[in-house]
XYZ file of C-alpha atoms in Angstrom:
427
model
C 37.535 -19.172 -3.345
C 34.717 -19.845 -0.457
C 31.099 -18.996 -1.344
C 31.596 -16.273 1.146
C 33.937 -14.761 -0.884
C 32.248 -14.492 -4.413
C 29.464 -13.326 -2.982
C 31.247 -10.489 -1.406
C 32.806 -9.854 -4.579
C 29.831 -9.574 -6.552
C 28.027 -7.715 -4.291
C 26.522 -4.487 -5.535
C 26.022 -0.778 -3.901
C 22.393 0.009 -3.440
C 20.136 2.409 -1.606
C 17.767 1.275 1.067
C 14.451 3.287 0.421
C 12.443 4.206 3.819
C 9.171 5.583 4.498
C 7.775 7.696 7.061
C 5.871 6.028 9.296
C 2.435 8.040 9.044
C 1.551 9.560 5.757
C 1.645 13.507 5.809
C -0.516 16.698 3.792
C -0.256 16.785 0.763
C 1.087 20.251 1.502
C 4.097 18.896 2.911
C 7.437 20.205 1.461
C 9.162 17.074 0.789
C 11.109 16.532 -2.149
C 10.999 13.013 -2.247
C 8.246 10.689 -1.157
C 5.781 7.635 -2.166
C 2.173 8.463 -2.855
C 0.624 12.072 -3.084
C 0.860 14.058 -6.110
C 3.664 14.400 -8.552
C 5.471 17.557 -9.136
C 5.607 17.630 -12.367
C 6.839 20.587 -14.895
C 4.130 22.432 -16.223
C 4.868 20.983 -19.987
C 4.985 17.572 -18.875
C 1.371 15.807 -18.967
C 0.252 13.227 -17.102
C 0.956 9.564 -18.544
C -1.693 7.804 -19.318
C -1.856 3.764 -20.885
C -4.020 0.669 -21.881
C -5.076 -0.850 -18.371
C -6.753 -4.613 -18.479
C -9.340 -4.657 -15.410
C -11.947 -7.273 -15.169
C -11.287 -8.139 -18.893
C -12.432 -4.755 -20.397
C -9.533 -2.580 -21.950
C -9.746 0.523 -20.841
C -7.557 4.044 -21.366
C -6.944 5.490 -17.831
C -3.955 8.126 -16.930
C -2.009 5.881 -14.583
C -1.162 5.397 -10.936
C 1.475 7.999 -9.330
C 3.912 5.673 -7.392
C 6.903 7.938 -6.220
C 8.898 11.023 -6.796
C 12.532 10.626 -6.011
C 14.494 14.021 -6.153
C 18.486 12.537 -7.222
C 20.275 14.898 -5.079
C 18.547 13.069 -1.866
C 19.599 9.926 -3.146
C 23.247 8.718 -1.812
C 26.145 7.236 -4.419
C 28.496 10.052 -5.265
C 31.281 8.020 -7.263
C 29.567 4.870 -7.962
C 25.836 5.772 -8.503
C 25.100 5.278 -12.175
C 21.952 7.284 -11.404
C 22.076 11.230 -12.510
C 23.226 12.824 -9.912
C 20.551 16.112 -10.165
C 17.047 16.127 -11.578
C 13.737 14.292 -9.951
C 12.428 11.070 -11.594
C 8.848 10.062 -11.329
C 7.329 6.304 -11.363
C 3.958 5.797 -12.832
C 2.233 2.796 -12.913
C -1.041 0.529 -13.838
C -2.179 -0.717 -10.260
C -4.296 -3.082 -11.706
C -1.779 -6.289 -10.925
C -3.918 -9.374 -10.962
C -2.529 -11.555 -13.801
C -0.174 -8.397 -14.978
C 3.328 -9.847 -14.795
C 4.496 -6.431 -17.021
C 1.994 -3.613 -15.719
C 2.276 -0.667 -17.926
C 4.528 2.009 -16.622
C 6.299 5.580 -17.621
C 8.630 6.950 -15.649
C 9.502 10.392 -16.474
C 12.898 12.448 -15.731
C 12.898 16.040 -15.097
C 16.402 18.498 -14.456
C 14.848 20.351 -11.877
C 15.026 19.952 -8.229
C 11.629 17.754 -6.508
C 10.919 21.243 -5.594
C 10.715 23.277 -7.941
C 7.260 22.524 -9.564
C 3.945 22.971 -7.840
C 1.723 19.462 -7.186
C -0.514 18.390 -10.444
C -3.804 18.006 -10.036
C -4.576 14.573 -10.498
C -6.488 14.028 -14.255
C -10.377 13.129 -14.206
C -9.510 9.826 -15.849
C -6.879 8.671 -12.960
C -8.031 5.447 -12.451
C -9.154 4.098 -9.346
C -6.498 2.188 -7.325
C -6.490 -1.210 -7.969
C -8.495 -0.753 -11.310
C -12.121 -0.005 -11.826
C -13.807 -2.618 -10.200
C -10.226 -4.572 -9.762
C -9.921 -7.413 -7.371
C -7.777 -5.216 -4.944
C -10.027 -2.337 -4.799
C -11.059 -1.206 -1.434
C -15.103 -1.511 -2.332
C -15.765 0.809 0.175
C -14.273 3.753 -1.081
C -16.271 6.006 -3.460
C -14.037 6.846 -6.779
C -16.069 9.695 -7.231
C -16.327 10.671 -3.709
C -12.853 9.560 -1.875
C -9.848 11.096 -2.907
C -7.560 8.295 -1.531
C -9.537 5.649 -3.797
C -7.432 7.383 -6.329
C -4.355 8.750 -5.041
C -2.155 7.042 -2.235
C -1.364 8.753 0.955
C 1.917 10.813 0.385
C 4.563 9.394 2.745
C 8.123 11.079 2.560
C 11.022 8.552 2.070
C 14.650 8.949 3.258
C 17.737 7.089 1.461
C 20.191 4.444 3.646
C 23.249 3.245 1.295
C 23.628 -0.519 1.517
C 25.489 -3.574 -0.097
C 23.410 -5.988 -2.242
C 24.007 -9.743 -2.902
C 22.902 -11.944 -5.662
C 21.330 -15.255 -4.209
C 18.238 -17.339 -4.183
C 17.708 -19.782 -1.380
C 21.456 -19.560 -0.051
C 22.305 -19.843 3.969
C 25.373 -17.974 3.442
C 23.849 -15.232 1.172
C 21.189 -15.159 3.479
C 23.696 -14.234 6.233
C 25.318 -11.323 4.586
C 22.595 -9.819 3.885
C 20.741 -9.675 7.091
C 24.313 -8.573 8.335
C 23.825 -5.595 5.313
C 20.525 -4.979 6.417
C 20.947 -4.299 10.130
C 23.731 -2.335 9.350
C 21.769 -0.154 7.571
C 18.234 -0.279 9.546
C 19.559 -0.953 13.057
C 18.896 -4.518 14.930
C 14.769 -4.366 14.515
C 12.484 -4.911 16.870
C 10.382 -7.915 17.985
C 7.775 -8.711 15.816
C 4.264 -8.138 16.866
C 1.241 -9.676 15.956
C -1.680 -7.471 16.858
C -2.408 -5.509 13.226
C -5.752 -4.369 13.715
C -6.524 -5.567 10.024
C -5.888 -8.974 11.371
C -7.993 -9.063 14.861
C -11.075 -11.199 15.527
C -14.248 -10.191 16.406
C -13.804 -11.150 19.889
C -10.867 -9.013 20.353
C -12.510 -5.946 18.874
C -15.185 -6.689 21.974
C -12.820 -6.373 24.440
C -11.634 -2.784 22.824
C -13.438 -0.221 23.275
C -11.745 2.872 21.883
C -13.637 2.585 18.948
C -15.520 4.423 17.192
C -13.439 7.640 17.988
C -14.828 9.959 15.156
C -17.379 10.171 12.778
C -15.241 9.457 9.856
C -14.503 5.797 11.212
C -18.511 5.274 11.875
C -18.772 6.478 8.453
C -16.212 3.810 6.735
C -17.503 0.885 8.891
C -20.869 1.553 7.694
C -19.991 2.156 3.573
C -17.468 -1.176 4.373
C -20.849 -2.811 5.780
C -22.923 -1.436 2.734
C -20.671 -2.672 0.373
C -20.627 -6.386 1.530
C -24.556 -6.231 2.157
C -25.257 -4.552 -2.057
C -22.835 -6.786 -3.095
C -24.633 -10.077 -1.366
C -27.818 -9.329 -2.562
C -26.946 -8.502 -5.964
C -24.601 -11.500 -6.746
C -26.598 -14.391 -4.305
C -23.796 -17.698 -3.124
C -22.057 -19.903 -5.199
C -24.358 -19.161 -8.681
C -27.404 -19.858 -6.397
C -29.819 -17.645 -5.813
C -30.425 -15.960 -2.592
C -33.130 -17.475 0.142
C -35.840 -15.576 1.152
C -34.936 -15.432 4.567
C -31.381 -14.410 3.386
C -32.718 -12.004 1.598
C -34.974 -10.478 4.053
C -32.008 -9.810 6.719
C -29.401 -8.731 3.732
C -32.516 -5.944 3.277
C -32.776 -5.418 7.384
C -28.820 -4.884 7.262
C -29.027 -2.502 4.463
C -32.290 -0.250 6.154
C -29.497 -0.201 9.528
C -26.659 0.710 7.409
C -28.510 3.752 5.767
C -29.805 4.822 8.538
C -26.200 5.319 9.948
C -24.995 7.114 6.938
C -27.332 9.760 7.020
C -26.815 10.647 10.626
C -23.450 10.614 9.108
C -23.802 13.158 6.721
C -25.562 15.897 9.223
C -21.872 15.485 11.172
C -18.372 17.109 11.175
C -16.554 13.849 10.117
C -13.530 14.485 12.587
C -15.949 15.289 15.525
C -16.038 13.051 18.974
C -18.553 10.143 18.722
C -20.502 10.561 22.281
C -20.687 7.811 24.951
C -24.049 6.776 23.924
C -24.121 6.842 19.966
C -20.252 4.755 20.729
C -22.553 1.845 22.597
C -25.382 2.232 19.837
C -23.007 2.075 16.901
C -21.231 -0.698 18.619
C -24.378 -2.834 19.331
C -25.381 -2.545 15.736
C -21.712 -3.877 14.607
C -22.076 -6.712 16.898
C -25.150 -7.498 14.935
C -23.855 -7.425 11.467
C -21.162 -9.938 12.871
C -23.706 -12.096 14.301
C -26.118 -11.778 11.311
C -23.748 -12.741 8.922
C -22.221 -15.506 11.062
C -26.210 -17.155 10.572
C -26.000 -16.854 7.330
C -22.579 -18.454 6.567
C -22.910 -20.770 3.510
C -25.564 -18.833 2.359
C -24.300 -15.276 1.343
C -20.589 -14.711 -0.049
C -19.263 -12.857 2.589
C -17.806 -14.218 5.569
C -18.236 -12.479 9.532
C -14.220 -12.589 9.297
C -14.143 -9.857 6.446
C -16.440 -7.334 8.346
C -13.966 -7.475 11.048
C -10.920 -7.262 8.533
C -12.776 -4.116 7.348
C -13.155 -2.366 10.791
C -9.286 -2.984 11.133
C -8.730 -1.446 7.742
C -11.238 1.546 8.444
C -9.706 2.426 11.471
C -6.049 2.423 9.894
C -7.668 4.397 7.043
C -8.982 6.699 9.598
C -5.959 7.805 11.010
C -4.142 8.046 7.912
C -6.914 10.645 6.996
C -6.503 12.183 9.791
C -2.716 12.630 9.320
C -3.168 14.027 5.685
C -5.942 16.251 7.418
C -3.704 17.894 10.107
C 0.561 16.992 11.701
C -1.189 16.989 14.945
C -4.594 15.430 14.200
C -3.590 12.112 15.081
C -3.092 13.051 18.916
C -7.291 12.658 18.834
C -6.559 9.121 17.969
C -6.118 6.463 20.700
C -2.713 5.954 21.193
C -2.774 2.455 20.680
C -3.892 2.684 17.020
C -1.355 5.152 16.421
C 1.297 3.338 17.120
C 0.040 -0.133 15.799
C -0.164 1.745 12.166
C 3.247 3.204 12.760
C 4.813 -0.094 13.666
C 3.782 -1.524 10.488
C 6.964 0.262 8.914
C 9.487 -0.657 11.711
C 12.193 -3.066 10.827
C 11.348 -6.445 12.652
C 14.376 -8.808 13.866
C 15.053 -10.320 10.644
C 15.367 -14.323 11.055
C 17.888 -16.402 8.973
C 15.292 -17.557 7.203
C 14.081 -14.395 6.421
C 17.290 -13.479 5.006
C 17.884 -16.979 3.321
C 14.505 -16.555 1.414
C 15.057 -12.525 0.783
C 11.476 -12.462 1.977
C 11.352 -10.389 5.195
C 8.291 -9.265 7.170
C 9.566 -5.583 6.570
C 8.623 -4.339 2.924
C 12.261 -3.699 1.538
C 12.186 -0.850 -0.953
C 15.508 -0.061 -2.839
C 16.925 1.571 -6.010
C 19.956 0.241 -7.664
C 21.413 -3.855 -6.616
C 19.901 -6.803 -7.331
C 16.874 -6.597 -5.837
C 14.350 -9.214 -4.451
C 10.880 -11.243 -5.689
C 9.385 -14.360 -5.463
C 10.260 -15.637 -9.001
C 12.671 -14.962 -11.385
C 12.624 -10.746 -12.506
C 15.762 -10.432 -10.746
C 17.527 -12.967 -12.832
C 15.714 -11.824 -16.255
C 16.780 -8.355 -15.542
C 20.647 -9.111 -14.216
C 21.582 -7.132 -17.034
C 19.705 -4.093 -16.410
C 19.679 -1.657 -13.612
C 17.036 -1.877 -11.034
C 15.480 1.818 -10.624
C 13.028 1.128 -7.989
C 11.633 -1.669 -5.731
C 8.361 -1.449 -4.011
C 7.682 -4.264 -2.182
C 3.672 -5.372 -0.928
C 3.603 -3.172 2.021
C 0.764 -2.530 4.489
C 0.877 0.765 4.322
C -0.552 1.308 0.961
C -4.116 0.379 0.649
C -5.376 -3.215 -1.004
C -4.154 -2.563 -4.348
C -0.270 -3.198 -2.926
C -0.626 -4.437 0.305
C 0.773 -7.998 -0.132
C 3.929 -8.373 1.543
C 5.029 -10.892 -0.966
C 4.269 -8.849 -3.900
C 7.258 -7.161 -5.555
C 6.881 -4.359 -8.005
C 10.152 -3.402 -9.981
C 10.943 -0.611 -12.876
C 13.900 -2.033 -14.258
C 16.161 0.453 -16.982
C 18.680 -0.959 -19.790
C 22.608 0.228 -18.948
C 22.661 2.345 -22.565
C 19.531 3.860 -22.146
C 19.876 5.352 -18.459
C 23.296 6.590 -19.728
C 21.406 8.103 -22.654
C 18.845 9.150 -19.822
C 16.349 8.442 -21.457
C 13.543 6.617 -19.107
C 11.036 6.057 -22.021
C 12.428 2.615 -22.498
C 11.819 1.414 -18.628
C 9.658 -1.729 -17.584
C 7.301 -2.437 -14.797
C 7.537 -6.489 -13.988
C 4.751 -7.785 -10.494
C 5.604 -10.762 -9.231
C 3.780 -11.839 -6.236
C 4.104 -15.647 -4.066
């Protein structure tokens, strides 16, 4: 028998697991979707575990990952799944150095709409941890309710065959053949995410600022990187005066900008002149903090990375605010945060390493990460995969970090989900 044809005999039927390409209100009817709030029956409470962040234990009700309503989800006649009911994945998002984050995933009989949403707890911890490695400094836990609680994107259900391999040409093959069966051919990949741009590109743009949410992100992103320079010094050395007297001159600027924030309707038009203003003072943070290279910890390269991120987190907003609010965006930022979820031309490579540029999620198969879940767990059935995808904030953003809740045979027969395991695996 060829290699061809064991793999094709041991391949299993999964589900693909796709998100919308813009997060939605929280409002929004659907039944089955990443992020958001959980509908959970009124009797069921929140979960809550141990969570290791920054070496202090702490007790924190945990993450809400997903809400998958069964009946969405395809596999009449082979799906080991139940067939009715709505599970829903919690998690620690606290993944630095957590190869087993703690998880509960809880099963309810009822539709994905038949509850109202919770309310999330007072002790839902911040994503990525209190002050976690991933967390998005900028964000206020107390103040931002997306430093908390993802943006709610709904997810639709592709059926697909799965193949077990690791570094195989031929495995590789089938499955990019599965894939674009499933997803279509992709599209070319592009390299312009605004996360990603230089400085010198974001000089050429000028479509931004377009609101007075996005001045106000920049500027807390700005403020962050400025508090946290002047508190912590470089490199277990202490600050230099004259470091220390621009880090001040930065902060004085920053403040200044928040306060004419706070007298402003946050989704109002920035006018021509405040735009050039607001834009002039950027340029000097860059340039400020390009002098003092070697001196402070942060780098002119992460104040740009931060504009890219504000903007994206701008828009988001903006989506979660209103369907049509996003038409006040420029176009161009639109769709550059949409593309991030389009299936790119897979390469054989890609497929030979199961490592695509495309976050695969998936319930049920084999399933795919960096080191070796998939083969520890070959007994077990794979619930849910999330993979690092660049639509959820710092805390899972890394493409080649694979979260998996992974179920023994006897207990999802026995249906009972109190016995499933989180493993994060990242390259």
């Amino acid at each position: 028998m060829s290699e061809r044809d064991e793999l094709e005999e041991t391949a299993l039927p999964a589900v693909l697991v796709s998100r919308s390409d813009l997060p939605v209100p929280l409002v929004h009817p659907a039944r089955s979707f990443f992020g958001g709030l959980p509908k959970l029956p009124p009797h069921v409470d929140w979960p809550t575990a141990v969570v290791m962040a920054c070496e202090t234990l702490e007790t924190v009700a945990l993450t809400f990952v997903a809400q998958i309503d069964l009946a969405e989800v395809p596999g009449a006649g082979w799906s080991p799944l139940p067939t009715r009911g709505t599970l829903y994945f919690f998690c620690s998002s606290v993944f630095v150095g957590e190869r087993h984050p703690p998880c509960r995933v809880l099963y309810s009989p009822a539709d994905g709409n038949a509850y109202p949403d919770r309310a999330p707890p007072p002790d839902l911890m911040p994503l990525a941890g209190n002050e976690g490695d991933r967390q998005v400094k900028w964000l206020d836990p107390n103040l931002d309710f997306h430093s908390k609680v993802e943006f709610k994107y709904p997810v639709s259900f592709r059926p697909f065959r799965d193949f077990y391999f690791r570094e195989d040409a031929v495995g590789g093959e089938l499955m990019i053949k599965e894939l674009c069966k499933a997803l279509g051919p992709g599209e070319p990949p592009e390299s312009d995410l605004l996360q990603f741009r230089s400085v010198a590109e974001y000089e050429k743009d000028e479509d931004w600022p377009f609101n007075w949410l996005l001045v106000a992100c920049v500027v807390r992103s700005v403020l962050s990187h400025v508090q946290r320079d002047l508190t912590l010094g470089y490199s277990g050395r202490p600050l230099t005066d004259e470091a220390a007297v621009e880090l001040k001159r930065l902060r004085a600027g920053a403040v200044g900008w928040l306060e004419r924030c706070r007298a402003l309707t946050p989704m109002d038009d920035v006018d021509a002149d405040t735009k050039a203003a607001f834009r002039s003072w950027w340029f000097d943070i860059v340039q400020a903090y390009k002098k003092m290279n070697g001196q402070v910890r942060t780098y002119a390269g992460e104040i740009a990375g931060d504009l890219g991120n504000a903007i994206n987190h701008t828009i988001r907003c903006m989506a979660t605010h209103d369907v049509d609010a996003p038409d006040d965006a420029p176009l161009s930022y639109v769709a550059n945060l949409a593309r991030q979820n389009h299936w790119t031309t897979p390469t054989a490579e890609d497929g030979q390493r199961r490592h695509f540029r495309t976050a695969i999620h998936q319930m049920l198969g084999y399933g795919s990460g960096p080191q070796d879940a998939t083969e520890e767990h070959l007994e077990e059935m794979l619930l849910l995969q999330i993979q690092g995808d660049l639509a959820f904030f710092n805390w899972h953003s890394d493409i080649g970090g694979v979260l998996h809740f992974w179920i023994d045979r006897d207990a999802l027969a026995q249906r009972d989900f109190s016995r499933v395991v989180a493993t994060y695996e990242c390259d």
